[in-house]
């Protein structure tokens, strides 16, 4: 692109301006939540928009000093890592198999997978199925049901189908089998989409809590989100004490409001994601195919 | 003239690749045996899909009985299509309204779906690697804010009485009186679509960023050599490159039109916008759960699935007739 | 580079997996009933059994789980075993470690029912919804034999509860399945601040205590206050009222309860106080919904209705109360208590108090039931491995002794008997005022919902209410300056006394709901009626803004007329008829009981 052409400059100015503006619209609410979570609730009532007022870390202290917090950090991390590894490799390999036209019933199997995006029989059948499979109170409950995610298979298959067959050709000629072709060629070349589903799956695992709530009551298997959600529900209940028929004159000792808690939860849960996910960014960059074809 | 050459070049390259691939399909039995190996390799995954997605469908049977949790099915009364009938007669008006809302909101979502593509493409055009990375990360932040908190923040900003947006707009004299953004039923659909975009654009565009990253760099080099400008390159290389992904996702979204998700509309729902934001999922929640009417909500869920699958294969069939090949 | 990263990730994963799996392996072992921690303490207990005071349990320690169909009453507690002094005492007395499932909800409960996984003890809150299924599906066990052997205290102290349960909570089987808890009796209250017109006392004083003899006067009062204080200290606008429309039809409850009607359901069928005969229904143009919308319409016309009333959520409302942006709150727990605490720091005479209700209106005392509440039914599930211990625990919690412990804490530590009358120690009283974690630190009141007798129910041992602080003598010593100012102005010794005085003078009446009236209601609602109710509720909520924002009374009337037609078309009459029949049956049963 030739610098100096006026419509180039115009395009870049407008483009950059739009993105920066949109990014600010996205980051400001997040920033707002951050500063409010460390502000005095009384100040929050008055309106905190630019800087924290009455800076205090009370809500973080209270939340992070819960008994189950460190265990749940580990549990959520474990399920994010183990689950993602398993899911990504499974979906990737399965998708590769589905791109091979020589597989009998290929189209049927693929459609079988696509339809799963629309299947939902409700909580009770899901619960009973998991129970029947013996997954109650088990770590595998967090991993196995999402080993294959229809959406990821669709994404990967679409991507793999666009890889020039020449690449595979070369390897097959040299006598490579399906597994080798997958491991040495398809997978590395698919890194952009692999990175995508890695990030998606890791975030889903990290944020999951429903399976925990309904099927697991072992405190050693409690997820982070559930620990934090329990804390939130407690603080909401405290703020709405209709059942204790006390005199009503005692000081309201609720130094932290449910709002505060909700905001702090967002921060605690998002922080690790923001630390890790920039590492995935480089896979979204153009040019990854360059080396592959030449090689 | 230039455009023609570009297009021809790209097309020729495609034909070459296809020919090579076609040439690969050799003769008979070796290929077939290999085919069965593939199926064997795929079997464990197929099993996983079956167990975790299809087995729970046995629950659809609840829709045909007067099912109450706690009482085993064999002691419940079989009622056949009673709930289906109720859905269409007794609840007819309600269902119609709820369906309309769900469809409109889905349609609007589909209408704005090209924006995700545009976002990804234009983001890649941005100069300044660091700035681009920063923008990419920050635009995904709204995805991590729970809907409940989204509403809290929106309330502070869009409230009528001393809401920030209203204050600013009045000061700028763009508004004479405060406007009830959150309670105005006329703009409700549009507002929700914008909110959905704000929350999902950055995150959803990741898919297209990856798709773009997967485009053969040589095509870009060839285009540059031919002297193609920015927009021509985008039109002839980038867009065709991500088209398969876009088309597949479009098909999925269209089939998904009865599933709007629950949380967004649950938090933004209030008496003033109720007639516009009452979507199927929220309706099923109210009727099914709060009234313990499992059978009814099971029937509604079944209805949703059947409609989605029918739409999926119908649109796929139409696409096959138009493009010559099916999408899925 | 990529390979290294993958190796690192794989390595990390392996470590994590091993760590978690070893954790899992431990937890997969079936939990022995003698948990290791309590084994040592029980050993100590049995060793000193002879020397320790009379009531330490020599029983083997056991862990029981408790859940409910709704978290509502337990949500302030952390899930699992509890460690406050009251629970410790309960453990000492019964040998039972009680684990609470505090974050349960409707969905989870349904799953437990579907899977047959109910824990040892269930506290059922919504009997019409679940009782039939639980009994018919054999999810809970009959308690007749158990109570004979292990529930002697309940049989002695509250035989009527058992009779009633067999008659009404047995799904027609005549067996004992549920024990109704929290029996209470109506009595004087400290302040009558719930379902009241809580306003800023200092603003009222400023205006010279204008008389408020009807709702129009109330509107005028709020308008005047708003005029005098158009913005709060931060410059934000102030409005007279901001009803919580987010809570559906709740903002209309006040129009029943303050007007001599006991509200029953979303169809606006109400009950006449005393006899609890049914009347009304949404098709009656004088019921609370219409009265309420008319009132709010007038408020809007006068400019005292907050324009965000429909879009705000509960926490926004309490914020407004605290920051002085709204001038009326219907309940003291909705921001008023906190606001008073904050305002008192500025000026002890600034704060919220309930405006005396206009003459002719009523004060709603709440719900009471001498035979326990039908929305606290304690049951034992079929899955319990220790039903006898469960029964013993329930026996203790439901007894006077247990209830006393739950309401007041431990004798000698939290309260003492002085001159034959029990009272809280001064330290306890101070702690309640000053310690923000009072409940957790003492355990007092935490398990209110598990007690057999609460609040004003007379304690047979001492002749006082079973909650020792439920007495005027105590209240008089605990008033804030604001309360004192309020009481002085009305010539009473504590705020609630004003209501008693006015009742005696015939100015106002008090009404309450006797939970025994619930006994005769249908044990489960037919599905089609439920569907009609949902439809009607939805419709009323959706149409409320059209009524409230109507510009003139004529517009209101025409909208109302249209709505009436729509409601008839929805089958509202059918649902109303059902409820009339249901509640009439109930009131007849009630009359029979009271004979």
Short mmCIF file of C-alpha atoms in Angstrom, two decimals, chain C residues 68-490:
data_model
loop_
_atom_site.label_atom_id
_atom_site.label_comp_id
_atom_site.label_asym_id
_atom_site.label_seq_id
_atom_site.Cartn_x
_atom_site.Cartn_y
_atom_site.Cartn_z
CA UNK C 68 -35.01 -27.28 51.19
CA UNK C 69 -36.93 -26.54 48.01
CA UNK C 70 -35.88 -22.93 48.23
CA UNK C 71 -32.78 -21.34 49.63
CA UNK C 72 -34.63 -18.32 50.90
CA UNK C 73 -34.16 -18.82 54.54
CA UNK C 74 -30.72 -20.35 54.61
CA UNK C 75 -28.94 -18.28 52.01
CA UNK C 76 -27.10 -16.15 54.54
CA UNK C 77 -25.19 -19.19 55.73
CA UNK C 78 -22.18 -20.78 54.08
CA UNK C 79 -22.98 -24.26 52.84
CA UNK C 80 -21.90 -27.30 54.77
CA UNK C 81 -21.24 -27.76 58.43
CA UNK C 82 -21.65 -24.70 60.61
CA UNK C 83 -19.34 -23.63 63.39
CA UNK C 84 -21.12 -21.04 65.44
CA UNK C 85 -21.76 -21.53 69.19
CA UNK C 86 -25.43 -22.41 68.77
CA UNK C 87 -24.72 -25.18 66.28
CA UNK C 88 -21.92 -26.43 68.46
CA UNK C 89 -24.37 -26.66 71.32
CA UNK C 90 -26.82 -28.55 69.14
CA UNK C 91 -24.05 -30.93 68.21
CA UNK C 92 -23.17 -31.37 71.84
CA UNK C 93 -26.73 -32.13 72.79
CA UNK C 94 -27.64 -34.47 69.97
CA UNK C 95 -24.37 -35.78 68.61
CA UNK C 96 -25.46 -34.69 65.18
CA UNK C 97 -23.35 -32.59 62.85
CA UNK C 98 -25.80 -30.88 60.59
CA UNK C 99 -24.66 -29.99 57.09
CA UNK C 100 -26.81 -27.40 55.40
CA UNK C 101 -27.33 -27.19 51.68
CA UNK C 102 -27.85 -23.48 51.73
CA UNK C 103 -27.65 -22.63 48.05
CA UNK C 104 -30.38 -24.89 46.91
CA UNK C 105 -33.17 -23.69 44.71
CA UNK C 106 -36.21 -24.85 42.87
CA UNK C 107 -34.24 -26.37 40.01
CA UNK C 108 -31.94 -28.32 42.24
CA UNK C 109 -34.82 -29.57 44.30
CA UNK C 110 -36.61 -30.83 41.24
CA UNK C 111 -33.47 -32.64 40.18
CA UNK C 112 -33.17 -34.25 43.58
CA UNK C 113 -36.76 -35.37 43.33
CA UNK C 114 -36.33 -36.69 39.82
CA UNK C 115 -33.25 -38.63 40.79
CA UNK C 116 -34.60 -39.75 44.14
CA UNK C 117 -31.65 -38.04 45.83
CA UNK C 118 -33.20 -36.08 48.66
CA UNK C 119 -30.84 -35.71 51.64
CA UNK C 120 -31.63 -36.81 55.18
CA UNK C 121 -33.81 -33.91 56.26
CA UNK C 122 -35.96 -31.72 54.08
CA UNK C 123 -37.63 -28.48 55.08
CA UNK C 124 -40.46 -28.08 52.59
CA UNK C 125 -41.59 -24.53 51.95
CA UNK C 126 -43.97 -24.91 49.06
CA UNK C 127 -46.26 -27.74 50.11
CA UNK C 128 -48.94 -27.27 47.43
CA UNK C 129 -46.25 -27.62 44.81
CA UNK C 130 -44.34 -30.62 46.09
CA UNK C 131 -46.00 -32.43 48.98
CA UNK C 132 -48.11 -34.74 46.86
CA UNK C 133 -45.19 -35.82 44.70
CA UNK C 134 -42.96 -36.39 47.65
CA UNK C 135 -45.39 -38.61 49.45
CA UNK C 136 -46.81 -40.43 46.45
CA UNK C 137 -43.36 -40.97 45.02
CA UNK C 138 -42.19 -42.36 48.36
CA UNK C 139 -39.42 -39.81 48.55
CA UNK C 140 -40.08 -39.27 52.28
CA UNK C 141 -40.81 -41.74 55.03
CA UNK C 142 -43.73 -41.88 57.45
CA UNK C 143 -42.73 -40.77 60.91
CA UNK C 144 -45.43 -42.36 63.07
CA UNK C 145 -43.23 -45.01 64.63
CA UNK C 146 -40.14 -42.86 64.70
CA UNK C 147 -41.82 -40.14 66.64
CA UNK C 148 -43.11 -42.56 69.24
CA UNK C 149 -39.60 -43.75 69.94
CA UNK C 150 -37.48 -40.69 69.28
CA UNK C 151 -39.79 -37.70 69.24
CA UNK C 152 -41.36 -37.75 72.67
CA UNK C 153 -40.73 -34.08 73.29
CA UNK C 154 -42.73 -33.00 70.28
CA UNK C 155 -45.56 -35.33 71.22
CA UNK C 156 -45.63 -33.84 74.67
CA UNK C 157 -45.19 -30.20 73.85
CA UNK C 158 -47.16 -29.83 70.64
CA UNK C 159 -49.55 -32.71 70.08
CA UNK C 160 -51.82 -30.52 68.00
CA UNK C 161 -49.08 -30.11 65.39
CA UNK C 162 -49.00 -33.86 64.94
CA UNK C 163 -52.77 -34.16 64.68
CA UNK C 164 -52.90 -31.40 62.11
CA UNK C 165 -50.07 -32.88 60.12
CA UNK C 166 -51.75 -36.25 59.95
CA UNK C 167 -54.93 -34.63 58.85
CA UNK C 168 -53.63 -32.07 56.36
CA UNK C 169 -50.06 -32.88 55.37
CA UNK C 170 -50.32 -36.55 54.71
CA UNK C 171 -51.72 -36.47 51.19
CA UNK C 172 -54.80 -38.21 52.49
CA UNK C 173 -52.95 -41.17 53.96
CA UNK C 174 -53.48 -40.19 57.61
CA UNK C 175 -49.86 -40.96 58.43
CA UNK C 176 -47.39 -38.50 59.84
CA UNK C 177 -44.97 -37.26 57.21
CA UNK C 178 -44.22 -33.68 58.13
CA UNK C 179 -43.68 -31.65 61.25
CA UNK C 180 -44.72 -28.02 60.83
CA UNK C 181 -42.23 -25.65 62.46
CA UNK C 182 -41.98 -22.02 63.59
CA UNK C 183 -45.18 -21.84 65.58
CA UNK C 184 -45.79 -18.25 66.60
CA UNK C 185 -48.38 -16.09 68.20
CA UNK C 186 -49.23 -12.54 67.43
CA UNK C 187 -48.20 -9.91 69.86
CA UNK C 188 -46.93 -6.36 70.14
CA UNK C 189 -44.10 -5.35 67.84
CA UNK C 190 -41.37 -2.82 68.29
CA UNK C 191 -42.08 -0.69 65.32
CA UNK C 192 -44.53 -2.05 62.73
CA UNK C 193 -42.19 -0.90 60.01
CA UNK C 194 -43.00 -3.50 57.41
CA UNK C 195 -45.86 -2.87 55.00
CA UNK C 196 -45.82 0.67 56.28
CA UNK C 197 -45.28 4.15 54.96
CA UNK C 198 -41.68 4.65 56.02
CA UNK C 199 -40.72 8.26 55.46
CA UNK C 200 -38.02 10.67 56.48
CA UNK C 201 -38.97 11.71 59.99
CA UNK C 202 -36.83 14.84 59.88
CA UNK C 203 -38.50 16.03 56.68
CA UNK C 204 -41.90 15.37 58.22
CA UNK C 205 -40.90 17.43 61.22
CA UNK C 206 -39.71 20.23 58.96
CA UNK C 207 -43.15 20.49 57.42
CA UNK C 208 -44.75 20.64 60.84
CA UNK C 209 -46.18 17.14 61.07
CA UNK C 210 -49.06 17.72 58.63
CA UNK C 211 -52.02 15.46 59.12
CA UNK C 212 -52.26 12.54 56.74
CA UNK C 213 -55.83 11.29 56.79
CA UNK C 214 -56.01 9.57 53.45
CA UNK C 215 -53.93 8.62 50.46
CA UNK C 216 -54.32 12.00 48.80
CA UNK C 217 -52.80 13.58 51.88
CA UNK C 218 -49.94 11.14 51.62
CA UNK C 219 -49.32 12.13 48.03
CA UNK C 220 -49.42 15.77 48.98
CA UNK C 221 -46.98 15.13 51.81
CA UNK C 222 -44.53 13.45 49.48
CA UNK C 223 -44.93 16.24 46.94
CA UNK C 224 -44.21 18.83 49.60
CA UNK C 225 -41.17 16.95 50.84
CA UNK C 226 -39.95 16.62 47.29
CA UNK C 227 -40.42 20.31 46.72
CA UNK C 228 -38.44 21.16 49.81
CA UNK C 229 -35.69 18.73 48.92
CA UNK C 230 -35.54 18.54 45.15
CA UNK C 231 -32.03 17.16 45.10
CA UNK C 232 -29.91 15.23 47.51
CA UNK C 233 -26.46 16.20 48.72
CA UNK C 234 -24.85 15.02 45.47
CA UNK C 235 -27.26 17.00 43.33
CA UNK C 236 -29.23 13.98 42.21
CA UNK C 237 -32.97 14.32 41.79
CA UNK C 238 -35.27 13.26 44.57
CA UNK C 239 -38.61 11.56 44.02
CA UNK C 240 -41.39 10.83 46.46
CA UNK C 241 -41.65 7.18 45.60
CA UNK C 242 -40.08 4.49 43.42
CA UNK C 243 -42.24 1.35 43.67
CA UNK C 244 -40.45 -1.91 43.00
CA UNK C 245 -42.22 -2.87 39.80
CA UNK C 246 -39.40 -5.27 39.04
CA UNK C 247 -40.96 -7.49 41.68
CA UNK C 248 -44.10 -7.95 39.66
CA UNK C 249 -47.26 -7.43 41.64
CA UNK C 250 -45.62 -6.81 44.99
CA UNK C 251 -46.14 -3.02 44.89
CA UNK C 252 -49.87 -3.66 45.15
CA UNK C 253 -49.70 -5.74 48.30
CA UNK C 254 -49.86 -2.59 50.39
CA UNK C 255 -53.27 -1.81 49.00
CA UNK C 256 -54.66 -4.94 50.51
CA UNK C 257 -52.82 -4.99 53.77
CA UNK C 258 -53.42 -1.40 54.71
CA UNK C 259 -57.05 -1.59 53.74
CA UNK C 260 -58.46 -4.39 55.81
CA UNK C 261 -57.74 -7.15 53.31
CA UNK C 262 -55.47 -10.13 53.55
CA UNK C 263 -53.91 -10.62 50.16
CA UNK C 264 -53.70 -14.12 48.91
CA UNK C 265 -52.52 -14.41 45.38
CA UNK C 266 -51.83 -12.77 42.06
CA UNK C 267 -55.44 -13.01 41.03
CA UNK C 268 -56.20 -10.53 43.80
CA UNK C 269 -58.57 -12.81 45.59
CA UNK C 270 -58.34 -11.54 49.13
CA UNK C 271 -59.50 -12.77 52.53
CA UNK C 272 -61.56 -10.97 55.12
CA UNK C 273 -59.64 -10.68 58.36
CA UNK C 274 -60.83 -12.87 61.18
CA UNK C 275 -63.01 -15.26 59.25
CA UNK C 276 -60.69 -15.46 56.25
CA UNK C 277 -63.64 -15.68 53.92
CA UNK C 278 -62.65 -15.18 50.29
CA UNK C 279 -63.71 -12.21 48.19
CA UNK C 280 -62.53 -10.05 45.35
CA UNK C 281 -60.62 -11.30 42.36
CA UNK C 282 -59.08 -9.24 39.60
CA UNK C 283 -62.39 -8.75 37.85
CA UNK C 284 -63.59 -6.74 40.83
CA UNK C 285 -62.73 -3.09 40.09
CA UNK C 286 -62.05 -2.30 43.73
CA UNK C 287 -59.24 -4.74 44.46
CA UNK C 288 -55.69 -3.79 45.31
CA UNK C 289 -54.36 -3.88 41.75
CA UNK C 290 -56.80 -1.25 40.52
CA UNK C 291 -56.53 0.82 43.69
CA UNK C 292 -52.80 0.64 43.49
CA UNK C 293 -52.51 1.61 39.85
CA UNK C 294 -54.89 4.49 40.43
CA UNK C 295 -52.72 5.69 43.28
CA UNK C 296 -49.53 5.43 41.29
CA UNK C 297 -51.18 7.18 38.38
CA UNK C 298 -52.00 10.11 40.59
CA UNK C 299 -48.49 10.06 41.95
CA UNK C 300 -47.13 10.20 38.44
CA UNK C 301 -49.42 13.07 37.56
CA UNK C 302 -48.11 14.96 40.55
CA UNK C 303 -44.54 14.26 39.57
CA UNK C 304 -43.63 12.23 42.63
CA UNK C 305 -43.19 8.93 40.81
CA UNK C 306 -39.59 8.12 39.92
CA UNK C 307 -39.38 7.66 36.13
CA UNK C 308 -36.99 4.76 36.63
CA UNK C 309 -39.44 2.83 38.77
CA UNK C 310 -39.98 0.24 36.07
CA UNK C 311 -36.39 -0.27 35.06
CA UNK C 312 -34.76 -0.29 38.47
CA UNK C 313 -33.80 -3.46 40.28
CA UNK C 314 -33.92 -4.05 44.05
CA UNK C 315 -30.35 -2.94 44.71
CA UNK C 316 -30.97 0.30 42.81
CA UNK C 317 -33.92 0.98 45.08
CA UNK C 318 -32.01 0.44 48.31
CA UNK C 319 -29.28 2.69 46.96
CA UNK C 320 -31.84 5.38 46.41
CA UNK C 321 -33.13 5.03 49.96
CA UNK C 322 -29.62 5.26 51.32
CA UNK C 323 -28.66 8.26 49.25
CA UNK C 324 -31.90 10.08 49.92
CA UNK C 325 -33.20 9.98 46.36
CA UNK C 326 -36.53 8.49 47.34
CA UNK C 327 -38.82 9.46 50.17
CA UNK C 328 -40.95 6.39 50.77
CA UNK C 329 -40.05 2.79 51.53
CA UNK C 330 -42.56 0.05 52.27
CA UNK C 331 -40.27 -2.13 54.40
CA UNK C 332 -37.59 -1.38 56.95
CA UNK C 333 -35.31 -4.01 55.51
CA UNK C 334 -35.37 -2.31 52.11
CA UNK C 335 -32.67 0.23 52.69
CA UNK C 336 -34.21 1.90 55.74
CA UNK C 337 -32.11 0.18 58.40
CA UNK C 338 -28.91 0.94 56.55
CA UNK C 339 -29.96 4.48 55.79
CA UNK C 340 -30.74 5.11 59.45
CA UNK C 341 -27.37 3.76 60.49
CA UNK C 342 -25.60 6.10 58.09
CA UNK C 343 -27.78 9.14 58.82
CA UNK C 344 -27.43 8.72 62.56
CA UNK C 345 -23.75 9.39 62.16
CA UNK C 346 -24.49 12.78 60.65
CA UNK C 347 -27.30 13.75 62.96
CA UNK C 348 -29.05 11.37 65.31
CA UNK C 349 -32.37 13.04 64.63
CA UNK C 350 -32.23 12.34 60.92
CA UNK C 351 -33.73 9.13 59.70
CA UNK C 352 -36.71 7.05 58.67
CA UNK C 353 -39.74 6.18 60.70
CA UNK C 354 -43.13 4.72 59.81
CA UNK C 355 -45.79 7.32 59.30
CA UNK C 356 -48.85 6.55 61.44
CA UNK C 357 -51.41 5.11 59.05
CA UNK C 358 -54.45 7.25 58.27
CA UNK C 359 -57.42 6.61 60.48
CA UNK C 360 -59.67 3.85 59.23
CA UNK C 361 -56.83 1.93 57.64
CA UNK C 362 -55.28 -1.21 59.03
CA UNK C 363 -51.88 -2.32 60.20
CA UNK C 364 -50.77 -5.72 58.98
CA UNK C 365 -49.12 -7.73 61.71
CA UNK C 366 -47.88 -10.58 59.59
CA UNK C 367 -48.55 -14.28 59.51
CA UNK C 368 -48.81 -16.37 62.64
CA UNK C 369 -49.62 -19.97 63.33
CA UNK C 370 -49.90 -21.56 66.70
CA UNK C 371 -49.71 -24.96 65.10
CA UNK C 372 -46.73 -24.20 63.00
CA UNK C 373 -46.45 -23.01 59.44
CA UNK C 374 -47.36 -25.03 56.42
CA UNK C 375 -44.38 -23.54 54.67
CA UNK C 376 -41.86 -25.02 57.10
CA UNK C 377 -42.63 -28.71 56.94
CA UNK C 378 -39.79 -30.83 58.25
CA UNK C 379 -39.57 -34.25 56.66
CA UNK C 380 -37.16 -37.15 56.56
CA UNK C 381 -36.25 -38.65 53.21
CA UNK C 382 -36.15 -42.29 52.28
CA UNK C 383 -32.43 -42.01 51.66
CA UNK C 384 -31.54 -41.30 55.25
CA UNK C 385 -29.31 -43.90 56.79
CA UNK C 386 -30.03 -42.61 60.27
CA UNK C 387 -33.70 -41.77 60.45
CA UNK C 388 -33.80 -42.23 64.21
CA UNK C 389 -31.01 -39.71 64.73
CA UNK C 390 -32.73 -37.37 62.30
CA UNK C 391 -35.90 -37.66 64.33
CA UNK C 392 -34.02 -36.97 67.53
CA UNK C 393 -32.42 -33.89 66.04
CA UNK C 394 -35.77 -32.62 64.81
CA UNK C 395 -37.23 -33.41 68.21
CA UNK C 396 -34.61 -31.23 69.83
CA UNK C 397 -34.81 -28.35 67.40
CA UNK C 398 -38.57 -28.26 67.57
CA UNK C 399 -38.76 -28.43 71.34
CA UNK C 400 -39.03 -25.45 73.63
CA UNK C 401 -35.51 -26.05 74.80
CA UNK C 402 -34.15 -26.09 71.28
CA UNK C 403 -36.22 -23.12 70.21
CA UNK C 404 -35.00 -21.21 73.20
CA UNK C 405 -31.43 -21.94 72.28
CA UNK C 406 -31.93 -20.94 68.68
CA UNK C 407 -33.61 -17.65 69.50
CA UNK C 408 -31.53 -16.53 72.45
CA UNK C 409 -28.28 -18.42 72.53
CA UNK C 410 -26.72 -20.37 75.34
CA UNK C 411 -27.82 -19.95 78.92
CA UNK C 412 -25.01 -18.62 81.03
CA UNK C 413 -23.15 -17.34 78.01
CA UNK C 414 -25.67 -15.19 76.17
CA UNK C 415 -28.51 -14.93 78.63
CA UNK C 416 -29.30 -15.49 82.30
CA UNK C 417 -32.30 -15.76 84.55
CA UNK C 418 -32.56 -12.64 86.69
CA UNK C 419 -35.31 -12.40 89.29
CA UNK C 420 -37.07 -15.32 87.72
CA UNK C 421 -37.14 -13.64 84.31
CA UNK C 422 -34.76 -14.59 81.53
CA UNK C 423 -32.93 -11.82 79.78
CA UNK C 424 -30.03 -11.31 77.44
CA UNK C 425 -26.79 -10.34 79.07
CA UNK C 426 -25.68 -6.78 78.58
CA UNK C 427 -22.69 -7.98 76.59
CA UNK C 428 -25.00 -9.74 74.16
CA UNK C 429 -27.18 -6.69 73.79
CA UNK C 430 -24.20 -4.48 73.12
CA UNK C 431 -22.79 -6.97 70.65
CA UNK C 432 -26.01 -6.98 68.68
CA UNK C 433 -25.71 -3.25 68.30
CA UNK C 434 -22.02 -3.01 67.62
CA UNK C 435 -20.74 -6.26 66.18
CA UNK C 436 -21.36 -6.48 62.43
CA UNK C 437 -20.88 -10.25 62.59
CA UNK C 438 -23.09 -10.70 65.60
CA UNK C 439 -25.12 -13.53 64.12
CA UNK C 440 -22.11 -15.55 63.06
CA UNK C 441 -20.25 -14.97 66.29
CA UNK C 442 -23.07 -15.96 68.60
CA UNK C 443 -25.23 -18.12 66.36
CA UNK C 444 -28.30 -16.40 67.73
CA UNK C 445 -31.19 -16.40 65.29
CA UNK C 446 -29.31 -18.20 62.51
CA UNK C 447 -31.53 -21.26 62.63
CA UNK C 448 -34.77 -19.45 63.25
CA UNK C 449 -36.38 -21.42 60.46
CA UNK C 450 -35.62 -24.75 62.08
CA UNK C 451 -37.13 -23.92 65.45
CA UNK C 452 -40.43 -25.21 66.70
CA UNK C 453 -41.55 -22.06 68.45
CA UNK C 454 -40.48 -18.54 67.62
CA UNK C 455 -40.86 -14.87 68.45
CA UNK C 456 -43.95 -14.17 70.46
CA UNK C 457 -44.92 -17.73 71.28
CA UNK C 458 -45.03 -17.96 75.07
CA UNK C 459 -42.25 -19.90 76.72
CA UNK C 460 -43.98 -22.17 79.24
CA UNK C 461 -40.97 -22.24 81.51
CA UNK C 462 -40.68 -18.50 82.07
CA UNK C 463 -43.96 -17.07 80.91
CA UNK C 464 -42.20 -14.67 78.54
CA UNK C 465 -42.10 -14.81 74.74
CA UNK C 466 -39.69 -17.47 73.62
CA UNK C 467 -37.58 -14.77 72.02
CA UNK C 468 -36.62 -12.94 75.17
CA UNK C 469 -36.08 -9.66 73.40
CA UNK C 470 -39.65 -9.62 72.19
CA UNK C 471 -40.85 -7.56 75.11
CA UNK C 472 -41.67 -3.90 75.62
CA UNK C 473 -39.48 -3.60 78.71
CA UNK C 474 -36.53 -4.58 76.65
CA UNK C 475 -37.46 -2.39 73.72
CA UNK C 476 -37.69 0.69 75.85
CA UNK C 477 -34.05 0.35 76.75
CA UNK C 478 -32.90 -0.06 73.18
CA UNK C 479 -34.26 2.92 71.38
CA UNK C 480 -32.19 5.17 69.20
CA UNK C 481 -32.44 8.90 69.60
CA UNK C 482 -34.57 9.01 66.51
CA UNK C 483 -36.96 6.46 67.94
CA UNK C 484 -37.10 8.41 71.18
CA UNK C 485 -37.89 11.59 69.33
CA UNK C 486 -40.63 9.82 67.43
CA UNK C 487 -42.10 8.23 70.54
CA UNK C 488 -42.01 11.47 72.49
CA UNK C 489 -43.88 13.27 69.76
CA UNK C 490 -46.68 10.74 69.86
#
